Amino acid sequence: MASEDVKSSETAVSTIVNLAEEAKLARARETVVKAPNYAVLSICKSLVAGGVAGGVSRTAVAPLERLKILLQVQNPHSIKYNGTIQGLKYIWRTEGFRGLFKGNGTNCARIVPNSAVKFFSYEQASKAILLLYQQQTGNEDAQLTPLLRLGAGACAGIIAMSATYPMDMVRGRITVQTEKSPYQYRGMLHALSTVLKEEGPRALYKGWLPSVIGVVPYVGLNFAVYESLKDWLVKSKAFGLVEDGELGVTTRLACGAAAGTVGQTVAYPLDVIRRRMQMVGWSNASSVVAGDGRVKAPLEYNGMIDAFRKTVRHEGFGALYKGLVPNSVKVVPSISIAFVTYEVVKDILGVEIRISD
């Protein structure tokens, strides 16, 4: 049975590789002038590839994502989740298997358009920035520097995050709901309408400012480190990792892992503050946030700076890194799978626009 499984896995991998190679060859042989709607079709395929990449990567690490958010916002006077292993066991014991994936549907509904817009925006922003850079330097062969890649990645992240932020806000609240919560959101649309009715439209953008600030180091460094590592490995042919002018899947996974680790470490305190600000004003807050009738931590923040100050004053500097361990564990496979899935799907779909262009 084991040998049969291995053979079937090899066959599946070979099929995917062959499809990708056939797509490349087809594009290489293509000499016919493309129709005007070809660009639109290519853009749509690029968006689909980005959406698939985001959905697949987030679903793979959904339990760790939920635990991270629970650790970030739980009431410090009513600790229920105390570490990665204990936290996952507690969720399993109290909420079952479905509890591990609570909020994942909403997360996928948000991350698919978010990832699609983010990847596509990065490609367009990098092309525009490269064109301006070549015009200013007068060098048509000039390439993007790491700093310029950072700018393109930051622009892409801000556009994508802003477009889908209300979905992320309610996703955070749905994720921390438990069976003991006094009021249950029945889903993303119900949560959006409830927040809009009870707290007003501005509530849908609570925590937006630290999110924007965090986009620069997180998304920007993700793209910049990933692309720079790829370019360096291809040009230097270091460690013998380049075959036929391209990097293998394993190498691209390693580049994505390094990029994700750098980005999340720098931006993590801003993510904690963002989540905490999203919980403010929730009149029927989950017991995870409000506590179980005990002394409550101050949840009223007058802005990002006030949230930082109160968090550090009442819980110490370490509170800014609550949930970092499960986040570190998940970010490696999540970011890596997202990048590799994106490029593989684009090869299969026959899209000519590539991140590495």
Short mmCIF file of C-alpha atoms in Angstrom, two decimals:
data_model
loop_
_atom_site.label_atom_id
_atom_site.label_comp_id
_atom_site.label_asym_id
_atom_site.label_seq_id
_atom_site.Cartn_x
_atom_site.Cartn_y
_atom_site.Cartn_z
CA MET A 1 0.00 0.00 0.00
CA ALA A 2 2.78 2.41 0.88
CA SER A 3 4.50 1.82 -2.46
CA GLU A 4 1.19 2.30 -4.28
CA ASP A 5 0.62 5.59 -2.43
CA VAL A 6 4.10 6.76 -3.34
CA LYS A 7 3.56 5.84 -6.99
CA SER A 8 0.21 7.63 -7.10
CA SER A 9 1.76 10.70 -5.47
CA GLU A 10 4.60 10.65 -7.99
CA THR A 11 2.09 10.32 -10.81
CA ALA A 12 0.10 13.29 -9.51
CA VAL A 13 3.23 15.42 -9.18
CA SER A 14 4.39 14.38 -12.66
CA THR A 15 1.02 15.33 -14.09
CA ILE A 16 1.18 18.80 -12.55
CA VAL A 17 4.76 19.31 -13.74
CA ASN A 18 3.88 18.13 -17.25
CA LEU A 19 0.91 20.48 -17.39
CA ALA A 20 3.12 23.38 -16.36
CA GLU A 21 5.78 22.46 -18.92
CA GLU A 22 3.22 22.08 -21.69
CA ALA A 23 1.83 25.51 -20.82
CA LYS A 24 5.31 27.03 -21.05
CA LEU A 25 6.02 25.37 -24.39
CA ALA A 26 2.69 26.50 -25.78
CA ARG A 27 3.49 30.08 -24.87
CA ALA A 28 6.97 29.79 -26.33
CA ARG A 29 5.61 28.53 -29.69
CA GLU A 30 2.90 31.14 -29.81
CA THR A 31 3.46 33.63 -32.66
CA VAL A 32 -0.08 34.70 -33.42
CA VAL A 33 -0.97 38.29 -32.59
CA LYS A 34 -3.02 38.25 -29.40
CA ALA A 35 -6.60 39.52 -29.44
CA PRO A 36 -7.41 42.75 -27.56
CA ASN A 37 -9.20 40.82 -24.82
CA TYR A 38 -6.13 38.67 -24.14
CA ALA A 39 -4.87 41.12 -21.52
CA VAL A 40 -8.21 40.97 -19.68
CA LEU A 41 -8.12 37.18 -19.72
CA SER A 42 -4.55 37.19 -18.42
CA ILE A 43 -5.52 39.57 -15.60
CA CYS A 44 -8.46 37.36 -14.61
CA LYS A 45 -6.21 34.29 -14.54
CA SER A 46 -3.71 36.18 -12.42
CA LEU A 47 -6.46 37.12 -9.95
CA VAL A 48 -7.68 33.51 -9.81
CA ALA A 49 -4.15 32.27 -9.12
CA GLY A 50 -3.72 34.77 -6.28
CA GLY A 51 -7.10 33.84 -4.82
CA VAL A 52 -6.37 30.12 -4.90
CA ALA A 53 -2.98 30.72 -3.28
CA GLY A 54 -4.53 32.66 -0.40
CA GLY A 55 -7.39 30.23 0.18
CA VAL A 56 -5.21 27.12 0.15
CA SER A 57 -2.52 28.54 2.43
CA ARG A 58 -4.92 29.89 5.08
CA THR A 59 -7.02 26.74 5.23
CA ALA A 60 -3.89 24.66 5.81
CA VAL A 61 -3.04 26.60 9.00
CA ALA A 62 -6.54 27.58 10.21
CA PRO A 63 -6.23 26.04 13.72
CA LEU A 64 -3.02 27.95 14.41
CA GLU A 65 -4.53 31.15 13.03
CA ARG A 66 -7.52 30.92 15.38
CA LEU A 67 -5.34 30.16 18.40
CA LYS A 68 -3.13 33.14 17.61
CA ILE A 69 -6.08 35.53 17.67
CA LEU A 70 -7.45 34.00 20.89
CA LEU A 71 -4.07 34.51 22.59
CA GLN A 72 -3.87 38.10 21.33
CA VAL A 73 -7.22 39.27 22.72
CA GLN A 74 -8.02 37.03 25.70
CA ASN A 75 -8.70 38.77 29.00
CA PRO A 76 -5.47 38.70 31.09
CA HIS A 77 -7.54 38.11 34.26
CA SER A 78 -9.25 35.05 32.82
CA ILE A 79 -6.58 32.98 31.06
CA LYS A 80 -7.96 30.00 29.13
CA TYR A 81 -5.31 29.59 26.46
CA ASN A 82 -1.76 29.28 27.73
CA GLY A 83 0.57 28.22 24.96
CA THR A 84 0.30 26.52 21.60
CA ILE A 85 -0.12 22.86 22.57
CA GLN A 86 -2.36 23.57 25.58
CA GLY A 87 -4.42 26.02 23.56
CA LEU A 88 -5.08 23.58 20.72
CA LYS A 89 -5.98 20.83 23.21
CA TYR A 90 -8.35 23.17 25.05
CA ILE A 91 -10.14 24.11 21.81
CA TRP A 92 -10.44 20.43 20.87
CA ARG A 93 -11.77 19.50 24.32
CA THR A 94 -14.28 22.33 24.65
CA GLU A 95 -15.39 22.91 21.04
CA GLY A 96 -14.40 19.79 19.12
CA PHE A 97 -12.91 19.50 15.65
CA ARG A 98 -15.10 22.26 14.21
CA GLY A 99 -13.79 24.63 16.86
CA LEU A 100 -10.31 24.39 15.36
CA PHE A 101 -11.65 25.85 12.12
CA LYS A 102 -14.06 28.45 13.54
CA GLY A 103 -13.87 31.59 11.44
CA ASN A 104 -12.04 29.83 8.61
CA GLY A 105 -14.95 30.22 6.21
CA THR A 106 -15.00 33.96 6.83
CA ASN A 107 -11.22 34.05 6.61
CA CYS A 108 -11.26 32.33 3.20
CA ALA A 109 -14.03 34.63 1.98
CA ARG A 110 -11.76 37.54 2.91
CA ILE A 111 -8.36 36.16 2.00
CA VAL A 112 -9.25 34.99 -1.50
CA PRO A 113 -10.09 38.48 -2.86
CA ASN A 114 -7.41 39.99 -0.59
CA SER A 115 -4.67 37.73 -1.96
CA ALA A 116 -5.89 38.11 -5.52
CA VAL A 117 -5.84 41.92 -5.33
CA LYS A 118 -2.53 41.91 -3.43
CA PHE A 119 -0.62 39.78 -5.91
CA PHE A 120 -2.09 41.56 -8.93
CA SER A 121 -1.50 45.02 -7.40
CA TYR A 122 2.13 44.11 -6.69
CA GLU A 123 2.74 43.14 -10.30
CA GLN A 124 1.17 46.36 -11.61
CA ALA A 125 2.89 48.56 -9.00
CA SER A 126 6.29 46.97 -9.64
CA LYS A 127 5.94 47.51 -13.40
CA ALA A 128 4.97 51.17 -12.92
CA ILE A 129 7.80 51.78 -10.43
CA LEU A 130 10.33 50.02 -12.69
CA LEU A 131 9.24 52.14 -15.66
CA LEU A 132 9.69 55.37 -13.67
CA TYR A 133 13.04 54.14 -12.33
CA GLN A 134 14.30 53.33 -15.83
CA GLN A 135 13.19 56.73 -17.11
CA GLN A 136 14.91 58.58 -14.25
CA THR A 137 18.16 56.63 -14.55
CA GLY A 138 18.09 56.54 -18.35
CA ASN A 139 18.92 52.84 -18.19
CA GLU A 140 16.40 50.64 -19.96
CA ASP A 141 18.03 47.52 -18.51
CA ALA A 142 17.71 48.69 -14.89
CA GLN A 143 16.04 46.29 -12.48
CA LEU A 144 14.06 46.84 -9.30
CA THR A 145 16.17 47.31 -6.18
CA PRO A 146 15.09 45.76 -2.85
CA LEU A 147 13.91 49.20 -1.70
CA LEU A 148 11.73 49.63 -4.79
CA ARG A 149 10.33 46.11 -4.30
CA LEU A 150 9.49 47.10 -0.73
CA GLY A 151 7.53 50.09 -2.03
CA ALA A 152 5.64 47.97 -4.55
CA GLY A 153 4.81 45.38 -1.92
CA ALA A 154 3.63 48.00 0.54
CA CYS A 155 1.35 49.62 -2.05
CA ALA A 156 -0.13 46.25 -2.92
CA GLY A 157 -0.71 45.37 0.73
CA ILE A 158 -2.42 48.66 1.59
CA ILE A 159 -4.76 48.46 -1.42
CA ALA A 160 -5.74 44.86 -0.70
CA MET A 161 -6.09 45.32 3.06
CA SER A 162 -8.22 48.46 2.76
CA ALA A 163 -10.53 46.85 0.21
CA THR A 164 -11.33 43.91 2.49
CA TYR A 165 -10.81 45.36 5.99
CA PRO A 166 -14.47 45.20 7.16
CA MET A 167 -14.41 41.46 6.43
CA ASP A 168 -11.25 41.08 8.50
CA MET A 169 -12.75 43.04 11.38
CA VAL A 170 -15.80 40.79 11.72
CA ARG A 171 -13.68 37.72 11.06
CA GLY A 172 -11.69 38.54 14.19
CA ARG A 173 -14.86 38.70 16.29
CA ILE A 174 -16.32 35.51 14.83
CA THR A 175 -13.04 33.72 15.48
CA VAL A 176 -13.05 34.46 19.23
CA GLN A 177 -16.67 33.40 19.73
CA THR A 178 -17.23 30.34 21.89
CA GLU A 179 -20.33 28.45 22.93
CA LYS A 180 -20.44 30.59 26.10
CA SER A 181 -20.52 33.88 24.19
CA PRO A 182 -23.66 35.88 25.14
CA TYR A 183 -24.44 36.72 21.52
CA GLN A 184 -23.55 34.74 18.42
CA TYR A 185 -22.78 36.10 14.99
CA ARG A 186 -24.33 33.63 12.56
CA GLY A 187 -21.88 34.39 9.79
CA MET A 188 -19.97 37.10 7.99
CA LEU A 189 -22.98 38.92 6.51
CA HIS A 190 -24.87 38.80 9.82
CA ALA A 191 -21.80 40.11 11.65
CA LEU A 192 -21.31 42.94 9.16
CA SER A 193 -24.95 44.04 9.39
CA THR A 194 -24.98 43.78 13.20
CA VAL A 195 -21.81 45.85 13.67
CA LEU A 196 -23.07 48.40 11.15
CA LYS A 197 -26.40 48.73 12.95
CA GLU A 198 -25.13 48.74 16.55
CA GLU A 199 -21.77 50.52 16.25
CA GLY A 200 -21.93 52.48 13.00
CA PRO A 201 -19.89 52.31 9.76
CA ARG A 202 -16.68 53.58 11.39
CA ALA A 203 -16.62 50.50 13.61
CA LEU A 204 -15.93 48.34 10.55
CA TYR A 205 -12.53 50.04 10.29
CA LYS A 206 -11.43 49.78 13.93
CA GLY A 207 -7.72 49.00 13.99
CA TRP A 208 -7.22 50.15 10.40
CA LEU A 209 -4.35 52.55 11.20
CA PRO A 210 -2.01 49.98 12.82
CA SER A 211 -2.91 47.65 9.96
CA VAL A 212 -1.75 50.21 7.39
CA ILE A 213 1.45 50.89 9.31
CA GLY A 214 2.06 47.16 9.69
CA VAL A 215 1.63 46.57 5.98
CA VAL A 216 4.91 48.30 5.17
CA PRO A 217 7.24 45.94 7.08
CA TYR A 218 5.06 42.84 6.77
CA VAL A 219 3.85 42.67 3.18
CA GLY A 220 6.64 44.84 1.85
CA LEU A 221 9.39 42.73 3.38
CA ASN A 222 7.61 39.50 2.37
CA PHE A 223 7.76 40.43 -1.29
CA ALA A 224 11.14 42.14 -1.13
CA VAL A 225 12.95 39.32 0.69
CA TYR A 226 11.30 36.62 -1.42
CA GLU A 227 12.10 38.27 -4.75
CA SER A 228 15.62 39.29 -3.71
CA LEU A 229 16.45 35.77 -2.54
CA LYS A 230 15.13 34.29 -5.77
CA ASP A 231 17.09 36.74 -7.93
CA TRP A 232 20.29 36.21 -5.95
CA LEU A 233 20.05 32.42 -6.14
CA VAL A 234 19.32 32.46 -9.88
CA LYS A 235 22.08 34.95 -10.77
CA SER A 236 24.76 33.52 -8.47
CA LYS A 237 23.69 29.88 -8.96
CA ALA A 238 24.56 29.40 -5.30
CA PHE A 239 24.55 25.93 -3.73
CA GLY A 240 23.67 24.36 -7.08
CA LEU A 241 19.95 25.06 -6.58
CA VAL A 242 19.28 26.41 -10.08
CA GLU A 243 18.18 23.98 -12.79
CA ASP A 244 17.55 25.21 -16.34
CA GLY A 245 17.57 28.79 -15.10
CA GLU A 246 14.80 28.22 -12.53
CA LEU A 247 14.51 27.36 -8.84
CA GLY A 248 12.87 24.16 -7.64
CA VAL A 249 9.72 24.04 -5.51
CA THR A 250 11.69 23.25 -2.33
CA THR A 251 13.96 26.25 -2.82
CA ARG A 252 11.01 28.55 -3.44
CA LEU A 253 9.40 27.20 -0.26
CA ALA A 254 12.56 28.12 1.67
CA CYS A 255 12.57 31.62 0.17
CA GLY A 256 8.93 32.10 1.11
CA ALA A 257 9.57 30.85 4.64
CA ALA A 258 12.44 33.29 5.13
CA ALA A 259 10.36 36.15 3.76
CA GLY A 260 7.41 35.37 6.03
CA THR A 261 9.54 35.04 9.15
CA VAL A 262 11.21 38.43 8.65
CA GLY A 263 7.95 40.21 7.91
CA GLN A 264 5.87 38.80 10.75
CA THR A 265 8.55 39.37 13.41
CA VAL A 266 8.90 43.07 12.61
CA ALA A 267 5.17 43.81 12.33
CA TYR A 268 3.72 41.53 15.03
CA PRO A 269 3.09 44.11 17.81
CA LEU A 270 0.98 46.14 15.38
CA ASP A 271 -1.09 43.04 14.64
CA VAL A 272 -1.79 42.54 18.36
CA ILE A 273 -2.94 46.14 18.75
CA ARG A 274 -5.11 45.87 15.64
CA ARG A 275 -6.94 42.83 17.01
CA ARG A 276 -7.50 44.44 20.39
CA MET A 277 -8.89 47.61 18.83
CA GLN A 278 -11.31 45.50 16.77
CA MET A 279 -12.85 44.16 20.00
CA VAL A 280 -13.55 47.60 21.48
CA GLY A 281 -17.24 48.57 21.61
CA TRP A 282 -18.48 44.98 21.37
CA SER A 283 -21.39 45.19 23.83
CA ASN A 284 -21.95 41.41 23.93
CA ALA A 285 -18.31 40.48 23.68
CA SER A 286 -17.12 36.89 23.84
CA SER A 287 -16.16 35.71 27.31
CA VAL A 288 -12.64 35.24 25.96
CA VAL A 289 -12.40 39.03 25.65
CA ALA A 290 -14.63 40.19 28.52
CA GLY A 291 -13.69 37.49 31.04
CA ASP A 292 -15.99 35.34 33.14
CA GLY A 293 -17.35 37.92 35.55
CA ARG A 294 -13.94 38.74 36.94
CA VAL A 295 -12.10 42.05 36.96
CA LYS A 296 -11.88 43.14 33.35
CA ALA A 297 -8.85 44.55 31.60
CA PRO A 298 -9.39 48.01 30.11
CA LEU A 299 -10.83 47.57 26.62
CA GLU A 300 -11.55 51.20 25.82
CA TYR A 301 -8.76 52.59 23.69
CA ASN A 302 -8.62 56.15 22.37
CA GLY A 303 -6.49 55.22 19.41
CA MET A 304 -3.43 53.21 18.49
CA ILE A 305 -0.99 54.98 20.82
CA ASP A 306 -3.39 54.63 23.75
CA ALA A 307 -3.79 50.93 22.98
CA PHE A 308 -0.02 50.44 23.01
CA ARG A 309 0.35 52.36 26.27
CA LYS A 310 -2.43 50.53 28.13
CA THR A 311 -1.35 47.11 26.89
CA VAL A 312 2.24 47.58 28.06
CA ARG A 313 1.19 49.25 31.34
CA HIS A 314 -1.27 46.55 32.40
CA GLU A 315 0.30 43.43 30.90
CA GLY A 316 3.92 44.24 30.20
CA PHE A 317 5.93 44.48 27.00
CA GLY A 318 5.58 40.75 26.38
CA ALA A 319 1.85 41.23 25.74
CA LEU A 320 2.74 42.77 22.37
CA TYR A 321 3.99 39.34 21.30
CA LYS A 322 1.14 37.17 22.57
CA GLY A 323 0.42 34.46 20.04
CA LEU A 324 3.80 34.85 18.35
CA VAL A 325 4.67 31.15 18.69
CA PRO A 326 1.63 29.74 16.82
CA ASN A 327 1.98 32.59 14.35
CA SER A 328 5.62 31.69 13.73
CA VAL A 329 4.71 28.05 13.28
CA LYS A 330 1.97 28.86 10.78
CA VAL A 331 3.67 31.64 8.85
CA VAL A 332 6.33 29.36 7.36
CA PRO A 333 3.94 26.95 5.60
CA SER A 334 1.31 29.63 4.98
CA ILE A 335 3.48 32.16 3.14
CA SER A 336 5.50 29.48 1.37
CA ILE A 337 2.44 27.61 0.13
CA ALA A 338 0.84 30.88 -0.99
CA PHE A 339 3.81 31.93 -3.15
CA VAL A 340 4.46 28.51 -4.67
CA THR A 341 0.76 27.78 -5.29
CA TYR A 342 0.41 31.15 -6.98
CA GLU A 343 3.20 30.56 -9.45
CA VAL A 344 2.27 26.91 -10.13
CA VAL A 345 -1.38 27.80 -10.80
CA LYS A 346 -0.28 30.63 -13.09
CA ASP A 347 1.92 28.22 -15.05
CA ILE A 348 -0.96 25.78 -15.47
CA LEU A 349 -3.38 28.56 -16.49
CA GLY A 350 -0.85 29.93 -18.97
CA VAL A 351 -0.52 33.40 -17.49
CA GLU A 352 2.45 35.39 -18.76
CA ILE A 353 2.44 38.04 -16.02
CA ARG A 354 4.75 36.76 -13.26
CA ILE A 355 5.86 38.18 -9.93
CA SER A 356 9.47 37.70 -11.02
CA ASP A 357 8.93 39.82 -14.17
#
